[in-house]
Amino acid sequence: MVGQDDADVRAITFPVEHVETPDCSVGVIVPYSAGGGKPVTRVKFFLCGSYPRKIDMRASQFFIATLKEAPSDAEVVSHKLMTRAGMIRKLAGGIYTYMPIGLRVIRKIEAIIREEMNRAGGIELLMPLIQPAELWQETGRWDKMGPEMLRVKDRHDRDFIIQPTSEEVVTDIARGEIHSYRQLPKNFYHIQTKFRDERRPRFGVMRGREFTMKDAYSFDRDEAAAEKSYQAMYAAYVRIFERLGLKFRAVRADTGAIGGSLSHEFQVIADTGEDLLVYCPDSDYAANIELAEALPPAAVRPAPTFAMEKVATPDTIRCEDVARLIGLPLEATVKSIVLATDTPLGPEVWLLLVRGDHELNEVKAGKLPGLDGGFRFASEPEIIEHFGCPPGYLGPLNTKKPVKVVADRTVANMADFVSGANEIGFHVKGLNWGRDLPEPDLVADIRNVVEGDPSPDGKGVLAIQRGIEVGHVFFLGTKYSAAMNCTYLDEAGKPQPMVMGCYGIGVTRLVGAAIEQNHDAKGIIWPDAIAPFTLVICPVGWGKSEAVRDTANRLYTELTAAGIDAILDDRDERPGVMFADWELIGVPHRLTIGDRGLKDGMVEYQHRSDPEATKVPLDEIVSLLRGKACA
RNA sequence: CGGGGCGUAGCGCAGCCCGGUAGCGCGCUUGCUUUGGGAGCAAGAUGUCGGGGGUUCGAAUCCCUCCGCCCCGACCA
């Protein structure tokens, strides 16, 4: 047993066996008595193998660096709390040092991810941070990635990048090492520093430039096998986020720049999230708003009832104001958005129409034929050239030059609507497709869904909530294997491209997301699984009471031996300081020991989310905490 | 990238308009007192006022320039 009471001891030896577990984490075998039954031996996982746990964890020997006030550049609560709790310190925009408290949380998250990745068949390796340009040129992403990818040169003036992701390198490994269908499937992963030179880093570690990501890549012989790998990763992700103690939702997602055909995001539910999640409470439909389909209106377009009429709307630009001025509902107006594409023949101008109360979905627009090669918002000169009028009074009626008109499904179904008259200070009302102007060139779903829209699966109506994207799984197909000639030989001895999937988890972003979801006015409230410490022992009167000191030391030793990740606050701070610090840091379980209770043989237990402490007899506290704080 | 704002002690800020001794709170150091919810008193330490250039007898303050940071950015808000 650990058996040491002396506060001055710095390095207690821990006479238990370190074992190499099947998934390569290092654990220690600890005696464990489950519910008072016969003692059993079980492996208690502390932290990952590369992070030896300091067994004697006393606050005076550790590093607690809390702040009363957050730096003024911190905007969101997780950034403020992480800084105040001493988890991170900013070095440059979007670049942070992970301080000791913060690193412990990261290591715990990594340990859980490793366990579940290994359980799901993943094989850990570690690919370099710096990668040669050649591989990226091979897939074409050297040119496609843009300034988000940090490029560096070595002393010979050769191009390198600091990796934002590792598809190229892992595919290079696979094509070099895997030659036979017998070697498939394989899933390689690593947990590595990434660098993405974000246009606007913000929100602390939530959108940093340098961050830690777990990225995994699966290689299979065919689509069916690859889909199994995808499902295995999906299931592993569900387990990971459940173990982390977070409320999350898996949603269908756009495949974006990475490419591929099937994709889910794992979103931590938080009102401060940047993403909008669409889900159906009556079914299992869930998607990112980028992807969620707005179904065509069920009804047939009504017949025109009014004559078209031009109305003066001086200085009235926004649909809301136009509707109010004319005295019609906002739903009767149509919003005009002008896009441009740059073709070899020069710019082409597009007019996209959504209902006044709807919003354009740029991801959907970007998939339209003609816009799928990339688009931009048209410049004001381009707008005037084509519409004969500056922004604010634009519409599909009588454009000066022909433009390609794309109407949202809802707009295509409208009658007697309002839009700009392409004349400064005027709109038109009573406008009707077919009668007053030709049918749109294209009718498509180009808007964001709104709450109450019918669910695409036909099983109810949609609801919307905010989330933080912490994980993303992609079915890649052969996009990279084809580009890089990554093949294996099948039974017939024929080369076949490997079918790939890729799977990411933002480790450092998870830290921020967990805080966004779990905090109060005093600070962070960690889920047990990722708390920097599971339990803090707060002795009141450490410096003056031998009884307090002895009891604290003894309980610390016993609880640690029981496998509880505890820290003993021996700093001899005043209680207010001590409590405020640990509440800010967010340690979920607190044991308070003071002369006041000790004289009655009592100590106090309080969970971070409890309103107040509970008195517990001294001889019951260890078994109580074993039940509560021993994950 | 465009627009706006800000850089003064470890953190939060004042001083700048109107040029003249660099300040406040928290934190830090020392001592005494205090000791169950961020203690009190006393005495201290800490600054290239973001960098460079200019104007001036004199610049945190006025001018130029560079850098850094923050916020905002649809014909949404």
XYZ file of C-alpha atoms (C1' of nucleotides) in Angstrom:
708
model
C 0.000 0.000 0.000
C 1.024 3.530 -0.444
C 1.241 4.141 3.271
C 2.822 7.513 3.878
C 1.553 10.296 6.014
C 4.316 12.784 5.912
C 3.344 15.937 4.114
C 6.910 16.513 3.137
C 7.256 13.384 1.102
C 7.743 14.258 -2.541
C 7.953 10.926 -4.237
C 6.054 8.098 -2.755
C 6.727 4.828 -4.444
C 3.632 3.021 -5.456
C 4.262 -0.664 -5.013
C 1.847 -2.017 -7.517
C 2.516 -3.533 -10.818
C 2.533 -1.515 -13.976
C 1.043 -3.577 -16.731
C 0.925 -3.334 -20.437
C -2.703 -3.736 -21.348
C -3.887 -5.124 -24.687
C -4.610 -1.696 -26.019
C -1.206 -0.394 -25.025
C -2.410 1.991 -22.353
C -0.537 1.681 -19.130
C -2.677 0.784 -16.195
C -1.956 -0.303 -12.694
C -3.553 -3.172 -10.925
C -5.273 -1.995 -7.822
C -7.172 -3.924 -5.252
C -10.779 -3.026 -5.494
C -13.632 -4.030 -3.313
C -16.863 -3.821 -5.165
C -19.749 -2.908 -2.926
C -18.204 -4.492 0.131
C -17.984 -7.885 -1.535
C -14.848 -9.882 -1.901
C -11.890 -7.847 -3.073
C -11.185 -8.218 -6.718
C -8.265 -7.073 -8.728
C -9.006 -4.806 -11.568
C -7.047 -2.661 -13.874
C -7.519 0.973 -13.176
C -6.599 3.110 -16.141
C -5.024 6.323 -15.228
C -3.552 8.082 -18.166
C -2.041 7.045 -21.414
C 1.253 5.281 -21.493
C 3.285 8.271 -22.517
C 2.111 10.232 -19.513
C 3.263 8.667 -16.281
C 1.023 9.679 -13.482
C 2.604 11.559 -10.657
C 1.417 9.442 -7.821
C 1.848 11.970 -5.050
C -0.414 14.757 -6.152
C -0.301 17.606 -3.721
C -1.385 21.047 -4.755
C 1.723 22.639 -3.274
C 3.867 20.473 -5.531
C 1.680 20.884 -8.582
C 0.863 24.060 -10.461
C -2.354 25.906 -9.763
C -2.535 29.223 -11.583
C -6.034 30.620 -11.331
C -7.016 34.146 -12.254
C -9.779 36.284 -10.874
C -10.240 38.037 -14.153
C -10.025 36.676 -17.655
C -8.008 38.457 -20.341
C -10.198 40.882 -22.221
C -9.735 39.083 -25.533
C -11.576 35.997 -24.287
C -15.103 36.020 -25.603
C -16.798 32.688 -24.998
C -17.215 31.100 -21.604
C -14.953 28.121 -22.270
C -12.095 30.394 -23.298
C -12.557 32.582 -20.244
C -12.820 29.659 -17.856
C -9.902 27.764 -19.359
C -7.740 30.828 -18.983
C -8.978 31.623 -15.491
C -8.583 28.030 -14.342
C -5.000 28.026 -15.566
C -5.600 25.389 -18.239
C -4.207 27.381 -21.130
C -2.084 30.428 -21.814
C -2.098 32.163 -25.143
C 1.161 32.399 -27.011
C -0.140 33.910 -30.278
C -3.446 34.155 -32.108
C -5.041 30.724 -32.012
C -1.925 29.174 -30.451
C -1.929 28.099 -26.824
C 0.265 26.452 -24.242
C -1.611 23.701 -22.472
C -0.838 24.269 -18.835
C -0.614 21.348 -16.404
C -4.303 21.327 -15.463
C -5.370 21.583 -19.084
C -2.983 18.884 -20.216
C -4.419 16.436 -17.709
C -7.849 16.891 -19.268
C -6.439 16.443 -22.753
C -4.570 13.301 -21.740
C -7.689 11.795 -20.221
C -9.666 12.492 -23.371
C -6.885 10.983 -25.453
C -6.802 7.893 -23.254
C -10.500 7.264 -23.752
C -10.206 7.836 -27.481
C -7.269 5.404 -27.671
C -9.080 2.724 -25.782
C -12.141 2.923 -27.958
C -10.189 3.238 -31.187
C -8.156 0.206 -30.279
C -11.257 -1.687 -29.251
C -12.771 -0.888 -32.650
C -9.771 -2.289 -34.470
C -7.785 0.896 -34.975
C -4.006 0.685 -35.055
C -2.073 3.625 -33.721
C 0.888 5.072 -35.555
C 2.278 8.574 -35.694
C 2.661 10.504 -38.911
C 4.903 13.545 -39.177
C 3.845 17.068 -38.451
C 5.886 18.306 -41.390
C 5.067 16.750 -44.736
C 6.650 17.200 -48.172
C 4.722 19.134 -50.802
C 5.033 16.350 -53.379
C 2.349 14.188 -51.799
C -0.029 17.094 -51.683
C 0.691 17.929 -55.282
C -0.121 14.354 -56.179
C -3.700 14.704 -54.960
C -3.994 18.268 -56.165
C -4.598 19.602 -52.709
C -1.371 21.601 -52.769
C -3.228 24.022 -55.041
C -6.729 23.540 -53.691
C -6.094 24.115 -50.018
C -5.316 27.810 -50.139
C -3.758 29.915 -47.392
C -5.346 27.848 -44.647
C -2.508 25.387 -45.125
C 0.753 26.588 -43.654
C 3.614 26.157 -46.075
C 7.261 26.221 -45.111
C 10.520 25.785 -46.919
C 13.557 23.907 -45.749
C 17.147 25.086 -46.164
C 17.244 23.676 -49.687
C 14.208 25.737 -50.594
C 12.052 22.631 -50.846
C 8.374 23.011 -50.075
C 6.805 21.452 -47.030
C 3.569 21.901 -45.197
C 2.612 21.686 -41.569
C -0.088 19.100 -41.675
C -3.719 20.123 -41.432
C -4.675 16.453 -41.940
C -3.008 13.269 -43.109
C -4.869 11.603 -45.975
C -1.885 11.903 -48.284
C 0.656 10.462 -45.904
C -1.492 7.599 -44.713
C -2.411 6.713 -48.277
C 1.269 6.750 -49.130
C 1.874 4.337 -46.261
C -0.949 2.084 -47.380
C 0.189 1.887 -50.987
C 3.703 1.121 -49.890
C 2.858 -1.447 -47.245
C -0.398 -3.082 -48.214
C -0.315 -5.241 -51.304
C -2.844 -7.999 -50.795
C -6.531 -8.342 -50.033
C -5.301 -10.561 -47.203
C -3.954 -7.492 -45.422
C -7.280 -5.711 -45.504
C -9.118 -4.185 -43.779
C -6.800 -1.851 -41.896
C -7.528 1.238 -39.869
C -4.603 3.489 -38.970
C -4.958 6.387 -36.602
C -2.869 8.879 -34.747
C -3.307 11.692 -32.291
C -1.273 14.548 -33.614
C -0.894 18.289 -33.616
C -2.576 19.948 -36.560
C -2.143 23.397 -37.974
C -4.777 25.257 -39.936
C -4.150 28.895 -40.568
C -7.720 29.999 -39.897
C -8.811 33.290 -41.328
C -10.208 34.176 -37.962
C -9.049 32.076 -35.042
C -11.322 32.685 -32.071
C -13.090 31.196 -29.105
C -9.852 29.944 -27.548
C -9.235 26.278 -28.254
C -12.571 25.942 -30.032
C -11.200 27.439 -33.208
C -7.481 27.541 -32.720
C -4.868 27.415 -35.450
C -2.766 24.819 -33.718
C -4.800 22.047 -32.168
C -4.766 18.349 -31.404
C -6.784 15.949 -33.465
C -7.276 12.237 -33.557
C -7.518 11.238 -37.191
C -8.140 7.706 -38.370
C -8.141 6.252 -41.872
C -9.678 2.988 -42.933
C -8.681 0.914 -45.957
C -10.969 -1.731 -47.370
C -11.222 -3.930 -50.421
C -14.648 -2.773 -51.545
C -17.515 -0.457 -50.732
C -19.397 -2.978 -48.645
C -16.379 -3.645 -46.464
C -15.644 0.072 -46.237
C -19.166 0.710 -45.090
C -18.626 -1.780 -42.286
C -15.495 0.094 -41.275
C -17.493 3.309 -41.359
C -20.183 1.836 -39.141
C -17.567 0.507 -36.724
C -16.083 3.974 -36.396
C -19.510 5.513 -36.012
C -20.211 3.104 -33.166
C -16.822 3.789 -31.589
C -17.525 7.514 -31.718
C -20.840 7.041 -29.974
C -19.049 5.117 -27.228
C -16.327 7.734 -26.953
C -18.670 10.660 -26.512
C -20.841 8.700 -24.116
C -17.802 7.856 -22.013
C -16.703 11.465 -22.045
C -20.011 12.270 -20.376
C -21.225 14.715 -23.003
C -24.639 15.361 -24.479
C -24.163 15.009 -28.189
C -25.950 14.260 -31.413
C -24.733 12.533 -34.562
C -26.013 14.345 -37.630
C -25.760 13.803 -41.351
C -23.328 16.263 -42.803
C -22.034 17.783 -45.950
C -18.843 16.175 -47.141
C -17.244 19.524 -47.940
C -13.707 19.899 -49.188
C -12.548 16.477 -48.030
C -14.853 14.826 -50.520
C -16.621 11.528 -50.392
C -20.222 10.487 -50.299
C -21.379 9.690 -46.774
C -20.670 11.692 -43.702
C -21.794 12.263 -40.137
C -20.806 14.926 -37.683
C -20.762 14.426 -33.949
C -22.000 17.581 -32.344
C -21.841 18.490 -28.684
C -25.073 20.248 -27.841
C -24.420 23.808 -26.686
C -26.228 27.077 -27.256
C -22.938 28.760 -28.014
C -22.153 26.354 -30.847
C -21.412 27.674 -34.317
C -23.358 24.961 -36.099
C -27.094 24.582 -36.462
C -28.418 21.066 -36.072
C -31.708 20.073 -37.539
C -33.506 17.106 -36.082
C -36.920 15.556 -35.968
C -38.198 14.835 -32.451
C -40.511 12.197 -33.868
C -37.916 10.225 -35.762
C -34.185 9.640 -35.884
C -33.629 12.199 -38.611
C -30.775 14.568 -37.745
C -28.626 16.664 -40.053
C -26.476 19.722 -40.160
C -28.490 22.633 -41.498
C -26.020 22.790 -44.389
C -27.465 19.532 -45.608
C -31.033 19.348 -44.301
C -33.432 19.335 -47.200
C -36.334 21.753 -47.383
C -39.047 19.736 -49.057
C -41.032 21.292 -51.917
C -44.293 22.854 -50.762
C -47.082 20.299 -50.773
C -49.668 22.654 -52.232
C -49.960 23.633 -55.876
C -48.974 27.202 -56.721
C -52.041 29.435 -56.289
C -53.407 31.302 -59.291
C -52.657 35.030 -59.580
C -55.332 37.196 -57.987
C -53.852 40.681 -58.177
C -52.522 42.766 -60.982
C -48.857 43.558 -60.922
C -48.212 47.026 -59.506
C -45.081 49.091 -58.997
C -44.933 50.716 -55.560
C -42.658 53.471 -54.321
C -40.438 52.242 -51.503
C -37.940 55.061 -50.991
C -34.950 54.174 -48.803
C -36.461 50.783 -48.088
C -34.046 47.988 -48.752
C -34.616 45.102 -46.371
C -37.495 42.734 -46.991
C -38.822 43.317 -43.461
C -39.087 47.054 -44.099
C -40.578 46.651 -47.551
C -43.223 44.267 -46.192
C -44.109 46.697 -43.426
C -44.281 49.638 -45.793
C -46.500 47.857 -48.263
C -48.570 46.248 -45.550
C -48.011 42.663 -46.594
C -46.565 39.781 -44.575
C -42.851 39.122 -44.855
C -43.754 35.734 -46.351
C -45.085 37.576 -49.413
C -41.694 39.048 -50.263
C -38.831 37.586 -52.220
C -35.190 38.265 -51.408
C -32.729 38.659 -54.277
C -29.167 37.471 -53.914
C -26.736 38.022 -56.760
C -23.860 35.637 -57.268
C -21.175 35.523 -59.879
C -19.075 32.764 -61.345
C -15.866 33.399 -63.194
C -15.888 31.502 -66.460
C -13.307 31.531 -69.231
C -15.713 33.805 -71.112
C -15.841 36.268 -68.246
C -18.073 36.611 -65.217
C -21.545 35.141 -65.328
C -24.200 36.611 -63.054
C -26.809 34.586 -61.183
C -29.903 35.744 -59.371
C -30.927 33.519 -56.483
C -34.354 34.031 -54.970
C -35.495 32.981 -51.520
C -38.581 34.012 -49.618
C -38.142 37.126 -47.493
C -38.148 35.222 -44.211
C -35.788 32.519 -45.471
C -32.015 32.412 -45.732
C -29.851 31.281 -48.589
C -27.950 28.064 -47.916
C -24.580 28.564 -49.552
C -23.652 24.900 -49.363
C -26.767 23.924 -51.281
C -26.205 26.734 -53.778
C -22.681 25.503 -54.292
C -23.999 22.178 -55.536
C -26.127 23.627 -58.327
C -24.959 22.891 -61.849
C -22.989 25.912 -62.927
C -22.265 27.069 -59.383
C -20.532 23.872 -58.334
C -17.216 25.109 -59.622
C -17.178 27.870 -57.032
C -18.988 31.167 -56.812
C -18.696 34.538 -55.176
C -21.031 37.359 -54.387
C -21.310 39.713 -57.307
C -19.638 43.091 -57.041
C -21.710 46.252 -57.044
C -20.556 47.266 -60.562
C -21.557 43.838 -61.851
C -24.950 44.207 -60.218
C -25.556 47.640 -61.715
C -24.440 46.403 -65.112
C -26.945 43.538 -65.105
C -29.854 45.013 -63.187
C -29.497 48.698 -63.961
C -29.848 49.403 -60.307
C -27.778 49.084 -57.135
C -28.496 46.508 -54.404
C -31.655 47.042 -52.388
C -34.221 47.144 -55.183
C -33.279 44.050 -57.149
C -35.626 41.474 -58.532
C -36.205 39.056 -61.378
C -38.457 41.410 -63.360
C -36.984 43.241 -66.375
C -33.316 42.851 -65.664
C -31.140 45.054 -67.835
C -29.089 42.130 -69.030
C -30.103 38.483 -68.906
C -29.131 36.684 -65.707
C -29.591 33.101 -64.706
C -32.562 32.972 -62.320
C -32.632 30.284 -59.638
C -35.746 30.180 -57.488
C -36.006 28.332 -54.233
C -38.754 25.729 -54.256
C -40.824 27.907 -51.972
C -40.408 30.951 -54.198
C -41.317 28.984 -57.314
C -44.565 28.129 -55.584
C -45.466 31.718 -54.673
C -48.118 33.893 -56.288
C -48.699 37.650 -56.007
C -45.302 38.200 -54.458
C -43.188 41.289 -53.841
C -39.701 41.881 -55.139
C -37.453 44.719 -56.167
C -38.363 46.587 -59.365
C -34.741 47.042 -60.507
C -35.291 50.750 -60.086
C -34.042 52.822 -57.183
C -36.830 53.399 -54.648
C -39.328 50.970 -56.152
C -40.550 47.435 -55.573
C -43.302 45.539 -57.391
C -46.167 43.670 -55.795
C -48.632 41.217 -57.272
C -45.828 39.623 -59.242
C -46.576 36.207 -60.722
C -44.488 33.574 -62.445
C -45.658 32.788 -65.966
C -47.889 35.857 -66.188
C -45.524 38.761 -65.456
C -42.209 37.091 -65.961
C -40.946 33.791 -67.311
C -40.672 30.743 -65.117
C -37.282 30.587 -63.352
C -34.400 28.946 -65.186
C -33.923 26.594 -62.307
C -35.983 25.617 -59.272
C -34.015 24.092 -56.444
C -33.736 23.737 -52.698
C -31.388 26.616 -51.886
C -32.610 27.765 -48.489
C -31.963 26.779 -44.889
C -34.761 24.830 -43.317
C -36.559 26.548 -40.459
C -38.217 25.169 -37.348
C -41.543 23.614 -38.216
C -40.599 22.582 -41.750
C -41.671 19.020 -42.504
C -38.996 16.425 -41.820
C -37.448 15.026 -44.999
C -38.278 11.529 -43.793
C -41.949 12.455 -43.688
C -42.327 11.718 -39.996
C -43.090 15.046 -38.362
C -41.657 18.522 -38.261
C -38.120 19.739 -37.750
C -36.571 21.336 -34.689
C -33.252 23.167 -34.548
C -30.567 23.400 -31.887
C -26.975 24.575 -31.760
C -23.958 22.359 -31.555
C -20.181 22.274 -31.588
C -18.663 19.896 -34.103
C -16.228 17.662 -32.250
C -16.121 14.660 -34.523
C -16.633 13.908 -38.170
C -16.701 10.597 -40.020
C -16.390 10.468 -43.810
C -16.810 7.726 -46.309
C -14.145 8.685 -48.820
C -14.422 5.979 -51.416
C -11.466 5.891 -53.776
C -10.869 9.625 -54.044
C -7.383 9.466 -52.554
C -6.488 5.897 -53.398
C -7.261 6.532 -57.064
C -5.319 9.791 -57.142
C -2.329 8.186 -55.477
C -2.547 4.746 -57.069
C -3.103 2.998 -53.784
C -4.103 -0.496 -54.822
C -4.047 -4.081 -53.604
C -4.231 -7.355 -55.483
C -7.518 -9.225 -55.210
C -7.965 -12.980 -55.314
C -7.727 -12.892 -59.074
C -4.413 -11.054 -58.850
C -5.904 -7.895 -60.247
C -5.032 -4.511 -58.759
C -7.975 -2.750 -57.147
C -8.091 0.671 -55.509
C -8.562 0.578 -51.780
C -11.796 2.062 -50.517
C -11.155 4.560 -47.773
C -12.832 6.305 -44.905
C -11.503 9.009 -42.612
C -12.537 9.864 -39.094
C -11.574 12.865 -36.994
C -12.046 13.971 -33.422
C -10.984 17.436 -32.307
C -9.341 16.626 -28.999
C -8.619 20.155 -27.887
C -11.923 21.439 -29.191
C -13.602 18.764 -27.083
C -12.136 20.394 -24.006
C -13.809 23.668 -24.884
C -17.040 21.990 -25.912
C -17.225 20.074 -22.635
C -16.905 23.356 -20.756
C -19.494 25.122 -22.890
C -21.862 22.344 -21.943
C -20.851 22.010 -18.280
C -20.299 25.188 -16.326
C -21.979 27.600 -13.953
C -21.273 31.046 -12.565
C -18.442 29.709 -10.408
C -16.604 27.836 -13.099
C -16.289 24.499 -14.824
C -18.149 21.346 -13.798
C -16.210 18.438 -15.315
C -17.743 15.102 -16.113
C -15.793 12.596 -14.007
C -14.190 10.930 -16.991
C -12.243 13.972 -18.124
C -11.821 16.004 -14.958
C -8.215 17.053 -14.336
C -8.722 15.395 -10.951
C -11.734 13.383 -9.949
C -11.540 14.391 -6.315
C -10.007 17.225 -4.365
C -9.332 16.974 -0.674
C -9.657 20.362 1.000
C -8.271 20.440 4.500
C -9.446 23.505 6.432
C -6.683 24.618 8.748
C -3.894 22.557 7.216
C -1.204 24.644 8.823
C -2.488 24.687 12.346
C -4.372 21.458 12.945
C -2.459 18.251 13.226
C -5.702 16.275 13.280
C -6.798 17.822 10.003
C -3.412 17.183 8.456
C -3.247 13.580 9.606
C -6.755 12.812 8.488
C -6.253 14.461 5.124
C -3.040 12.595 4.502
C -4.526 9.290 5.548
C -7.639 9.695 3.422
C -5.610 10.903 0.476
C -3.487 7.783 0.683
C -6.444 5.455 0.998
C -8.433 7.091 -1.759
C -5.504 7.136 -4.121
C -4.882 3.484 -3.387
C -8.523 2.865 -4.216
C -7.814 4.156 -7.669
C -9.368 7.575 -7.274
C -7.557 10.350 -9.082
C -7.313 12.719 -6.154
C -5.347 15.844 -5.338
C -4.657 17.025 -1.827
C -4.750 20.790 -1.417
C -1.964 21.282 1.092
C -1.323 24.891 0.174
C -2.639 26.095 3.525
C -4.870 28.615 1.813
C -7.904 30.084 3.471
C -11.023 28.043 2.816
C -12.608 30.678 0.577
C -9.598 30.755 -1.701
C -9.363 27.001 -1.782
C -13.035 26.435 -2.544
C -13.136 29.160 -5.178
C -10.087 27.710 -6.929
C -11.448 24.182 -7.120
C -14.882 25.316 -8.142
C -13.320 27.339 -10.924
C -11.141 24.409 -12.000
C -14.239 22.254 -11.818
C -13.105 19.150 -9.940
C -16.355 17.190 -9.623
C -15.950 15.701 -6.142
C -14.775 17.531 -3.055
C -13.917 16.198 0.349
C -13.599 18.864 3.044
C -11.869 18.076 6.308
C -11.891 20.485 9.230
C -11.575 20.492 12.981
C -15.179 21.545 13.213
C -16.484 18.284 11.783
C -13.618 16.108 12.905
C -14.455 16.558 16.580
C -17.750 14.772 15.819
C -16.020 12.253 13.596
C -17.448 13.822 10.461
C -16.085 15.076 7.147
C -17.957 16.714 4.303
C -18.648 15.603 0.783
C -19.886 17.880 -1.961
C -20.303 17.265 -5.653
C -19.495 20.285 -7.755
C -23.125 20.539 -8.794
C -24.531 20.040 -5.285
C -25.893 23.198 -3.665
C -24.199 22.352 -0.383
C -22.001 19.860 1.397
C -23.181 16.682 3.119
C -21.720 15.523 6.420
C -20.380 11.994 6.262
C -18.974 9.899 9.130
C -15.235 9.606 8.811
C -15.274 5.838 8.674
C -17.739 5.804 5.780
C -16.135 8.360 3.518
C -13.771 6.035 1.671
C -16.441 3.591 0.642
C -18.771 6.450 -0.248
C -16.163 8.008 -2.512
C -15.271 4.681 -4.015
C -18.859 4.456 -5.102
C -19.062 7.997 -6.363
C -15.674 8.903 -7.715
C -14.182 5.646 -8.856
C -15.203 5.553 -12.467
C -9.304 40.183 -47.607
C -12.600 44.624 -46.328
C -14.550 47.684 -42.191
C -14.193 49.076 -37.013
C -11.725 48.988 -32.261
C -7.679 48.174 -28.959
C -2.232 47.722 -27.436
C 0.105 51.434 -20.474
C 3.081 46.227 -14.420
C 1.384 39.031 -14.410
C -4.416 40.087 -15.043
C -8.326 43.966 -15.368
C -8.135 49.109 -16.351
C -7.419 54.928 -15.869
C -4.252 58.703 -17.902
C -4.101 60.524 -24.228
C -8.876 65.108 -26.299
C -5.692 69.843 -23.875
C 2.475 67.379 -24.406
C 5.688 68.585 -18.565
C 7.052 63.543 -11.872
C 3.454 56.883 -15.130
C -1.218 55.729 -11.852
C -5.562 52.515 -9.679
C -7.702 47.521 -8.362
C -6.323 42.426 -8.185
C -1.972 39.498 -7.959
C 3.360 39.299 -6.087
C 7.308 40.134 -1.695
C 8.129 41.059 3.796
C 6.121 41.611 8.738
C 2.154 41.504 12.249
C -2.869 40.172 13.043
C -6.601 36.863 11.208
C -8.311 31.723 9.935
C -15.064 27.323 7.351
C -16.351 31.073 1.312
C -11.551 34.904 -2.934
C -8.941 38.421 4.975
C -7.052 43.239 7.612
C -3.122 46.668 8.557
C 1.751 48.293 7.351
C 5.956 48.401 4.319
C 7.798 47.076 -0.556
C 9.042 45.254 -5.757
C 7.515 45.257 -10.752
C 6.844 49.226 -16.839
C 11.562 49.688 -23.216
C 3.537 53.116 -22.051
C 3.638 47.209 -28.785
C 8.249 48.431 -32.334
C 10.565 52.129 -35.461
C 10.721 57.036 -37.275
C 9.202 62.206 -36.938
C 7.454 67.111 -34.580
C 9.034 69.489 -29.894
C 13.248 72.293 -24.998
C 10.203 68.070 -23.607
C 5.941 62.659 -26.284
C 2.155 57.311 -23.043
C -0.181 61.912 -25.014
C 0.543 64.994 -31.587
C 2.054 62.974 -36.826
C 3.897 58.852 -40.071
C 4.879 53.765 -40.392
C 5.219 48.730 -39.138
C 3.626 44.762 -35.836
C 0.223 42.303 -32.669
C -4.632 41.417 -30.746
C -10.104 41.738 -30.676
C -14.900 42.454 -33.006
C -17.934 42.685 -37.409
C -18.483 41.420 -42.552
C -24.709 38.427 -47.929
C -28.222 42.271 -51.683
C -28.986 38.103 -43.700
C -28.719 40.197 -38.971
